[in-house]
Every structure is written in structure tokens, then in C-alpha cells.
Amino acid sequence: MEDSMRKRLEAVKLRHEEIDNELADPALMDDVQKITDLSKERASLDEPYEAYIEYLKAESDLKDAQEIINSGDPELVEMMKAERKMLEDKMAQIEVDLHAKLVPADPNDSKNIIVEIRGAVGGDEANIFAGDLLRMYTRYAENQGWKVQFLDAEEGSAGGYSYVSFMVKGKNVYSKLKFESGAHRVQRVPKTEASGRIHTSTATVLVMAEAEEVEVKINPADLKIDTYRSQGAGGQNVNKTESAVRVTHIPTGIVVSCQTEKAQLQNKEICMRMLRAKIHDFYQAQQDEARSSERKLKVGTGERSEKIRTYNYPQNRVTDHRIGFTINQLDRIMEGEVDDVIDALIHYDQEQKLLESAN
């Protein structure tokens, strides 16, 4: 094993043991936030720590086997040579696995997400495309066994959505969909185009990790809460009571609204979940900007204005511009079979993080 890698693993081992000692301290019992932070950090170190302990055990066993071989005992030499080969192979495999495990973990990877999709450039066609993206993501979520909960929507006059937000709940949701933020471009003959010309339109996607109350503290005095009557497309499903809720966070200017539930209290609870996620994302973006000279996500900044992907219908092609990945299976992808694109993004990001940590 290279010295640089061993030094990193020794640091992981030391920190893991330090955290165990801190968590065992009775003085920490009342500090819920500190316990939460330490437990999350420990969980992020568990895999490389356990693999390194296994490696050290194999390394010790290999040393013992070599000493027996050097002793020249004819009854044991051949057996220990076979043991040595097995241990060397085991250590080599653990070392390969450790390279992947040492990729810095994203603390948000295990979280649920809130997604916003907006029709952008292209008028009615952009809204229709926003609806197509919504369908793509909900199909993908179903394939993963995740649950989708709609939060708010503004339907387009010709179909689709000028705006739609929803929550996705399940295992490691953020880890899979965190690279979807940005501008998605579609090239096709719009349903609204009579002459059959190919148009280019865009829709924007924003993916935010759900934030817990302990992560984002909101002062009730900083909130402006309005209620209004729910609106339905074409006057349908209009609620005669003021069950819809709009919440404004005055310090940041962030506004969220929800009208999907019949009860005002339920809509308010959903608004607060959306607000926590947006405030967390707002301050996280500021931190990222502050350290941008140190590191920017290699697969993109996640800004709405950044064109990240093109969906070309005439050529049945999808291209992710951040990593130069192209696949001629747009028809499958729009049915929710997005795994190839998502896996390519995750693999690229892991490679970049490994290169960065090595330097």
C-alpha cells in the first residue's frame, strides 16, 4: 500500500476512534445536535475504517506466514505459501475497494429531496417539456421503489407545467438525483407548431436535499404567512375555504406555497419542509461560492442557468454536456430509464474526487 494512502487511512482510524470516545462521554448526552453531527461523521467513516482494520489483520497474518516460511519447516512451508498467496490476493482486493471508499462522502446523499421544475425559454413548449421531465423523474422514482409526493403546481395553458414541485422519499435519493439541477434543453417539433419546424426550448430543474429542523433554525418572527383559496385548472377542484398557504422568509426573500392538501395545517407543514430545504440550499450555495476557488463540483455548479443536458428527439439522442456523455436511447430515458446517464455522472464525480484527494 502506498504511504499516502496509508496515512489517510491512519487518519480515518484515529478520527473514528476519537468519535467513539466523544460519543461515550456522558457530558454529551444533552447536546442532540452534537450527537447527530458526530454520528453522521462516524457513519461516513465506517466503511473505510472497517476495511482498513481488515487489511491490517491480513497484513499481520501475512507477516506471520512469511516468518514460518523463512523458518524452513518442511511440514509447514507449502501450506504457508498457499496461505501467503491467499492473503496477498485479499489485501490487493481490499486496497482496490478502499480507493472507492475513500471518496469523500456527501452528507446529504441519504436524504430525501424536494424538486422544482419550471418551464423556461420556449413558452407553451417549455411548459410541455417541463411536464415531460416530471413524468421522467416520477417513472424513475417508481422504478427505484421511491415515493413521490406532489407539493405545488401551476399548469400550463397548453399542457405541462409552468411550475411544479414535488418531494421524493426513499433510500439514497439525493445521491442519485443531485446532479439533475440546471437547464434541460429539448430539440423537437413542438405540439404547438403547425409548420413542423424543430424548435429548441428549455426547462429548469432544481434538486434540494430535505433539511431537518435541527439543521435549519427558523425564527417564526422572520415569517410572513398568507392563506388563500386553492386554485384548480379551469376552475376545477377549487377549495371554497382558504386552505392554500404561502410562506415568505423575510431575511432571504424565499417564498414557498402549497395547495395540494385540503387542510390548511397540512399545507403549512409542507411549506415549512420546502422552506427549510430552500434556506439550507440558499446558505449552502453561499458557502460553495465562498470556497469556489478551492473546489467546484466537476460535473457542474447546479445553477438553473447552466445548460446541462440536451434531449434531441429527431435523433433519439440525449447528451449530458458536463461530462460529454451521449446515448441514443431518448425514448427509453423519457420513460424513466435514466440509470445510464445518472450512473455516468456518479462515476465521473467519484473519479474527480479521487484525483482531487490524491493531490
Coordinates of C-alpha atoms in Angstrom, one line a residue:
M1 CA 0.0 0.0 0.0
E2 CA 1.2 3.5 -0.9
D3 CA 2.4 5.6 2.0
S4 CA 0.0 8.4 1.1
M5 CA -3.0 6.1 1.2
R6 CA -1.8 4.5 4.5
K7 CA -1.5 8.0 6.1
R8 CA -5.1 8.8 5.0
L9 CA -6.4 5.5 6.4
E10 CA -4.5 6.0 9.7
A11 CA -6.2 9.4 10.0
V12 CA -9.6 7.8 9.3
K13 CA -8.8 5.2 12.0
L14 CA -7.8 7.8 14.5
R15 CA -10.8 10.0 13.9
H16 CA -13.2 7.0 14.1
E17 CA -11.8 6.1 17.5
E18 CA -11.9 9.8 18.6
I19 CA -15.6 10.0 17.7
D20 CA -16.3 6.7 19.6
N21 CA -14.7 8.3 22.7
E22 CA -16.6 11.5 22.3
L23 CA -20.0 9.7 21.9
A24 CA -19.2 7.8 25.1
D25 CA -18.8 11.0 27.1
P26 CA -21.8 11.4 29.4
A27 CA -21.4 15.2 29.2
L28 CA -22.6 15.0 25.6
M29 CA -26.0 13.4 26.5
D30 CA -27.9 16.7 26.3
D31 CA -26.3 18.0 23.1
V32 CA -28.6 16.5 20.4
Q33 CA -27.0 18.5 17.6
K34 CA -23.5 17.4 18.5
I35 CA -24.5 13.8 18.9
T36 CA -26.3 13.9 15.5
D37 CA -23.2 15.5 13.8
L38 CA -20.8 13.0 15.3
S39 CA -23.0 10.0 14.5
K40 CA -23.2 11.2 10.8
E41 CA -19.5 11.7 10.7
R42 CA -18.8 8.3 12.2
A43 CA -21.2 6.6 9.7
S44 CA -19.3 8.2 6.8
L45 CA -16.1 6.7 8.2
D46 CA -17.4 3.2 9.0
E47 CA -16.7 1.6 5.6
P48 CA -13.1 2.7 5.1
Y49 CA -12.4 2.1 8.8
E50 CA -13.7 -1.5 8.8
A51 CA -11.9 -2.3 5.5
Y52 CA -8.7 -0.9 6.9
I53 CA -8.9 -2.9 10.1
E54 CA -9.5 -6.0 7.9
Y55 CA -6.4 -5.0 5.8
L56 CA -4.3 -4.6 8.9
K57 CA -5.4 -8.1 10.2
A58 CA -4.5 -9.6 6.8
E59 CA -1.2 -7.8 6.8
S60 CA -0.3 -9.2 10.3
D61 CA -1.3 -12.7 9.2
L62 CA 0.9 -12.3 6.1
K63 CA 3.8 -11.4 8.3
D64 CA 3.3 -14.4 10.5
A65 CA 3.0 -16.7 7.4
Q66 CA 6.3 -15.3 6.0
E67 CA 8.1 -15.9 9.2
I68 CA 7.0 -19.6 9.2
I69 CA 8.1 -19.9 5.5
N70 CA 11.5 -18.3 6.5
S71 CA 11.9 -20.9 9.3
G72 CA 12.2 -23.6 6.7
D73 CA 10.0 -26.1 8.5
P74 CA 9.2 -28.6 5.6
E75 CA 5.9 -29.6 7.1
L76 CA 4.6 -26.0 7.1
V77 CA 6.3 -24.2 4.2
E78 CA 4.0 -25.4 1.4
M79 CA 0.9 -24.8 3.4
M80 CA 2.1 -21.2 4.4
K81 CA 2.9 -20.4 0.8
A82 CA -0.7 -21.1 -0.2
E83 CA -1.8 -19.0 2.8
R84 CA 0.5 -16.2 1.8
K85 CA -0.9 -16.2 -1.8
M86 CA -4.5 -16.1 -0.4
L87 CA -3.6 -13.2 2.0
E88 CA -1.8 -11.2 -0.8
D89 CA -4.9 -11.5 -3.1
K90 CA -7.1 -10.5 -0.2
M91 CA -5.1 -7.4 0.6
A92 CA -4.9 -6.4 -3.1
Q93 CA -8.7 -6.6 -3.3
I94 CA -9.2 -4.6 -0.1
E95 CA -6.9 -2.0 -1.4
V96 CA -8.9 -1.6 -4.6
D97 CA -12.1 -1.3 -2.5
L98 CA -10.5 1.2 -0.2
H99 CA -9.8 3.6 -3.1
A100 CA -13.5 3.8 -3.8
K101 CA -14.4 4.0 -0.1
L102 CA -12.0 7.0 0.4
V103 CA -14.1 9.1 -1.9
P104 CA -15.3 12.0 0.3
A105 CA -18.9 11.3 1.3
D106 CA -21.6 13.8 0.6
P107 CA -23.5 14.2 3.9
N108 CA -26.8 14.8 2.0
D109 CA -26.6 11.6 0.0
S110 CA -29.0 9.6 2.1
K111 CA -31.6 12.4 2.3
N112 CA -35.0 12.8 0.6
I113 CA -35.3 15.6 -1.9
I114 CA -37.5 18.4 -3.0
V115 CA -37.6 19.0 -6.7
E116 CA -38.8 22.1 -8.6
I117 CA -39.3 22.1 -12.4
R118 CA -40.1 25.3 -14.3
G119 CA -40.9 25.9 -18.0
A120 CA -38.2 28.4 -19.1
V121 CA -37.4 29.5 -22.6
G122 CA -40.0 28.5 -25.3
G123 CA -43.4 29.4 -24.0
D124 CA -46.0 26.7 -24.1
E125 CA -43.5 24.1 -25.5
A126 CA -41.2 24.8 -22.5
N127 CA -44.1 24.1 -20.1
I128 CA -45.0 20.9 -22.0
F129 CA -41.3 19.8 -21.8
A130 CA -41.4 20.5 -18.0
G131 CA -44.3 18.1 -17.8
D132 CA -42.3 15.5 -19.8
L133 CA -39.4 15.9 -17.3
L134 CA -41.8 15.5 -14.4
R135 CA -43.1 12.2 -15.9
M136 CA -39.5 11.0 -16.5
Y137 CA -38.5 11.6 -12.9
T138 CA -41.7 10.1 -11.4
R139 CA -41.2 7.0 -13.6
Y140 CA -37.6 6.7 -12.5
A141 CA -38.7 7.1 -8.8
E142 CA -41.2 4.3 -9.3
N143 CA -38.5 2.1 -10.8
Q144 CA -36.4 2.7 -7.7
G145 CA -39.2 2.0 -5.3
W146 CA -39.3 5.6 -4.1
K147 CA -42.4 7.5 -3.1
V148 CA -43.4 10.8 -4.8
Q149 CA -45.5 13.5 -3.1
F150 CA -46.7 16.5 -5.1
L151 CA -46.3 19.8 -3.3
D152 CA -47.4 22.6 -5.6
A153 CA -48.1 23.2 -9.3
E154 CA -49.1 25.8 -11.9
E155 CA -50.4 24.1 -15.1
G156 CA -49.5 25.5 -18.5
S157 CA -52.3 26.7 -20.7
A158 CA -51.4 24.3 -23.5
G159 CA -50.4 21.4 -21.2
G160 CA -47.5 20.6 -18.9
Y161 CA -46.4 22.9 -16.1
S162 CA -45.0 26.4 -15.8
Y163 CA -44.0 25.3 -12.3
V164 CA -44.3 22.1 -10.4
S165 CA -42.7 20.9 -7.1
F166 CA -42.6 17.5 -5.5
M167 CA -40.8 15.5 -2.9
V168 CA -39.1 12.2 -3.5
K169 CA -38.7 9.9 -0.5
G170 CA -36.6 6.7 -0.3
K171 CA -33.2 5.2 0.1
N172 CA -30.3 7.4 -1.1
V173 CA -32.5 9.6 -3.2
Y174 CA -30.2 12.7 -3.2
S175 CA -27.2 10.6 -4.1
K176 CA -28.9 9.6 -7.4
L177 CA -30.6 12.8 -8.4
K178 CA -28.3 15.6 -7.0
F179 CA -26.7 16.2 -10.4
E180 CA -30.1 17.0 -12.2
S181 CA -30.1 20.7 -11.2
G182 CA -29.7 23.0 -14.2
A183 CA -31.2 23.9 -17.5
H184 CA -32.5 21.0 -19.6
R185 CA -32.8 21.7 -23.4
V186 CA -35.2 19.9 -25.8
Q187 CA -35.0 19.9 -29.6
R188 CA -38.1 18.7 -31.3
V189 CA -41.1 19.7 -33.4
P190 CA -43.5 21.2 -30.8
K191 CA -47.1 20.0 -30.5
T192 CA -47.9 23.7 -30.8
E193 CA -46.0 24.2 -34.1
A194 CA -48.1 23.8 -37.2
S195 CA -45.2 24.1 -39.8
G196 CA -43.3 21.1 -38.5
R197 CA -40.1 23.0 -37.7
I198 CA -37.7 21.9 -35.0
H199 CA -37.7 24.2 -32.0
T200 CA -35.3 24.5 -29.0
S201 CA -36.9 25.1 -25.6
T202 CA -35.7 24.7 -22.0
A203 CA -37.0 23.8 -18.6
T204 CA -35.0 24.3 -15.4
V205 CA -34.7 21.7 -12.6
L206 CA -33.7 22.4 -9.0
V207 CA -32.9 19.5 -6.7
M208 CA -32.7 20.2 -2.9
A209 CA -31.9 17.9 -0.1
E210 CA -34.6 17.9 2.6
A211 CA -33.3 19.7 5.7
E212 CA -34.2 18.6 9.2
E213 CA -35.4 21.1 11.9
V214 CA -32.1 20.7 13.8
E215 CA -30.2 21.7 10.6
V216 CA -32.1 24.8 9.8
K217 CA -33.4 27.0 12.6
I218 CA -36.2 29.3 11.5
N219 CA -37.3 32.2 13.7
P220 CA -41.1 32.5 13.5
A221 CA -40.8 36.3 13.6
D222 CA -39.0 36.1 10.3
L223 CA -42.0 34.5 8.5
K224 CA -44.9 36.1 6.7
I225 CA -47.7 33.6 6.3
D226 CA -50.7 34.2 3.9
T227 CA -53.6 31.9 3.2
Y228 CA -55.8 31.9 0.1
R229 CA -58.2 29.7 -1.8
S230 CA -56.8 26.8 -3.7
Q231 CA -56.9 27.2 -7.5
G232 CA -57.7 24.4 -9.9
A233 CA -57.2 24.2 -13.6
G234 CA -60.2 25.7 -15.5
G235 CA -61.9 26.4 -12.2
Q236 CA -62.0 22.8 -11.2
N237 CA -61.3 21.5 -7.7
V238 CA -61.4 25.0 -6.3
N239 CA -61.5 24.9 -2.5
K240 CA -64.1 27.3 -1.0
T241 CA -62.0 27.7 2.2
E242 CA -58.7 29.4 2.4
S243 CA -56.6 26.1 2.8
A244 CA -53.7 27.1 0.5
V245 CA -50.7 28.6 2.3
R246 CA -47.9 30.9 1.2
V247 CA -44.9 31.4 3.4
T248 CA -42.3 34.2 2.9
H249 CA -38.9 34.1 4.7
I250 CA -38.2 37.8 5.1
P251 CA -34.4 37.6 5.7
T252 CA -33.8 35.7 2.4
G253 CA -36.9 36.7 0.4
I254 CA -37.6 33.0 -0.2
V255 CA -41.3 32.3 -0.9
V256 CA -43.0 28.8 -0.9
S257 CA -46.6 27.8 -1.3
C258 CA -48.7 24.7 -1.2
Q259 CA -52.3 24.0 -2.0
T260 CA -52.2 20.2 -2.6
E261 CA -53.9 19.2 0.8
K262 CA -57.4 20.0 1.9
A263 CA -56.4 21.2 5.3
Q264 CA -54.5 24.5 5.9
L265 CA -52.4 22.9 8.6
Q266 CA -51.1 20.2 6.3
N267 CA -50.3 22.7 3.6
K268 CA -48.4 24.8 6.2
E269 CA -46.4 21.8 7.3
I270 CA -45.4 21.1 3.7
C271 CA -44.5 24.7 3.2
M272 CA -42.2 24.6 6.2
R273 CA -40.4 21.5 4.8
M274 CA -40.0 23.2 1.5
L275 CA -38.8 26.4 3.2
R276 CA -36.2 24.5 5.3
A277 CA -34.8 22.9 2.1
K278 CA -34.6 26.2 0.3
I279 CA -33.0 28.0 3.1
H280 CA -30.4 25.2 3.5
D281 CA -29.8 25.3 -0.2
F282 CA -29.5 29.1 -0.1
Y283 CA -26.8 29.2 2.5
Q284 CA -25.1 26.1 1.1
A285 CA -24.8 28.0 -2.2
Q286 CA -23.2 30.9 -0.4
Q287 CA -20.6 28.6 1.2
D288 CA -19.9 26.9 -2.1
E289 CA -19.3 30.3 -3.7
A290 CA -17.0 31.3 -0.9
R291 CA -14.8 28.3 -1.5
S292 CA -15.2 28.1 -5.2
S293 CA -11.6 28.9 -5.8
E294 CA -10.8 25.8 -3.8
R295 CA -13.2 23.4 -5.5
K296 CA -16.3 23.5 -7.8
L297 CA -18.3 20.4 -8.5
K298 CA -16.7 19.0 -11.6
V299 CA -20.0 17.9 -13.1
G300 CA -21.4 21.4 -12.9
T301 CA -22.4 24.2 -10.5
G302 CA -26.1 23.2 -10.3
E303 CA -27.2 26.7 -11.3
R304 CA -30.5 27.0 -13.1
S305 CA -28.9 29.0 -15.9
E306 CA -26.4 26.3 -16.7
K307 CA -27.3 24.1 -19.7
I308 CA -26.5 20.6 -18.5
R309 CA -28.3 18.3 -21.0
T310 CA -29.9 18.2 -24.4
Y311 CA -32.8 15.9 -25.4
N312 CA -32.8 15.7 -29.2
Y313 CA -36.0 13.9 -30.4
P314 CA -35.2 13.7 -34.2
Q315 CA -32.0 11.8 -33.4
N316 CA -33.4 9.9 -30.3
R317 CA -30.3 11.3 -28.5
V318 CA -29.6 12.6 -25.0
T319 CA -26.3 14.4 -24.3
D320 CA -25.0 15.5 -20.9
H321 CA -22.7 18.4 -21.7
R322 CA -20.9 18.4 -18.4
I323 CA -19.2 15.1 -19.0
G324 CA -19.6 14.7 -22.7
F325 CA -21.9 11.6 -22.3
T326 CA -24.2 10.8 -25.2
I327 CA -26.7 8.0 -25.5
N328 CA -29.1 7.3 -28.4
Q329 CA -32.0 6.0 -26.3
L330 CA -34.0 9.1 -25.6
D331 CA -37.3 7.1 -25.9
R332 CA -36.3 4.9 -23.0
I333 CA -34.9 7.7 -20.9
M334 CA -38.2 9.7 -21.2
E335 CA -39.9 6.6 -19.8
G336 CA -37.8 6.9 -16.7
E337 CA -34.9 4.6 -17.6
V338 CA -32.3 7.3 -16.7
D339 CA -29.9 4.9 -15.0
D340 CA -27.2 5.1 -17.7
V341 CA -27.0 8.9 -17.5
I342 CA -27.1 9.0 -13.7
D343 CA -24.5 6.3 -13.3
A344 CA -22.2 8.0 -15.7
L345 CA -22.5 11.3 -13.7
I346 CA -21.9 9.5 -10.4
H347 CA -18.9 7.6 -11.8
Y348 CA -17.3 10.8 -13.2
D349 CA -17.8 12.6 -9.9
Q350 CA -16.2 9.8 -7.9
E351 CA -13.2 9.8 -10.3
Q352 CA -12.7 13.5 -9.9
K353 CA -12.9 13.3 -6.1
L354 CA -10.4 10.5 -6.1
L355 CA -8.0 12.6 -8.2
E356 CA -8.5 15.6 -6.0
S357 CA -7.9 13.7 -2.8
A358 CA -4.8 12.1 -4.2
N359 CA -3.4 15.6 -5.0

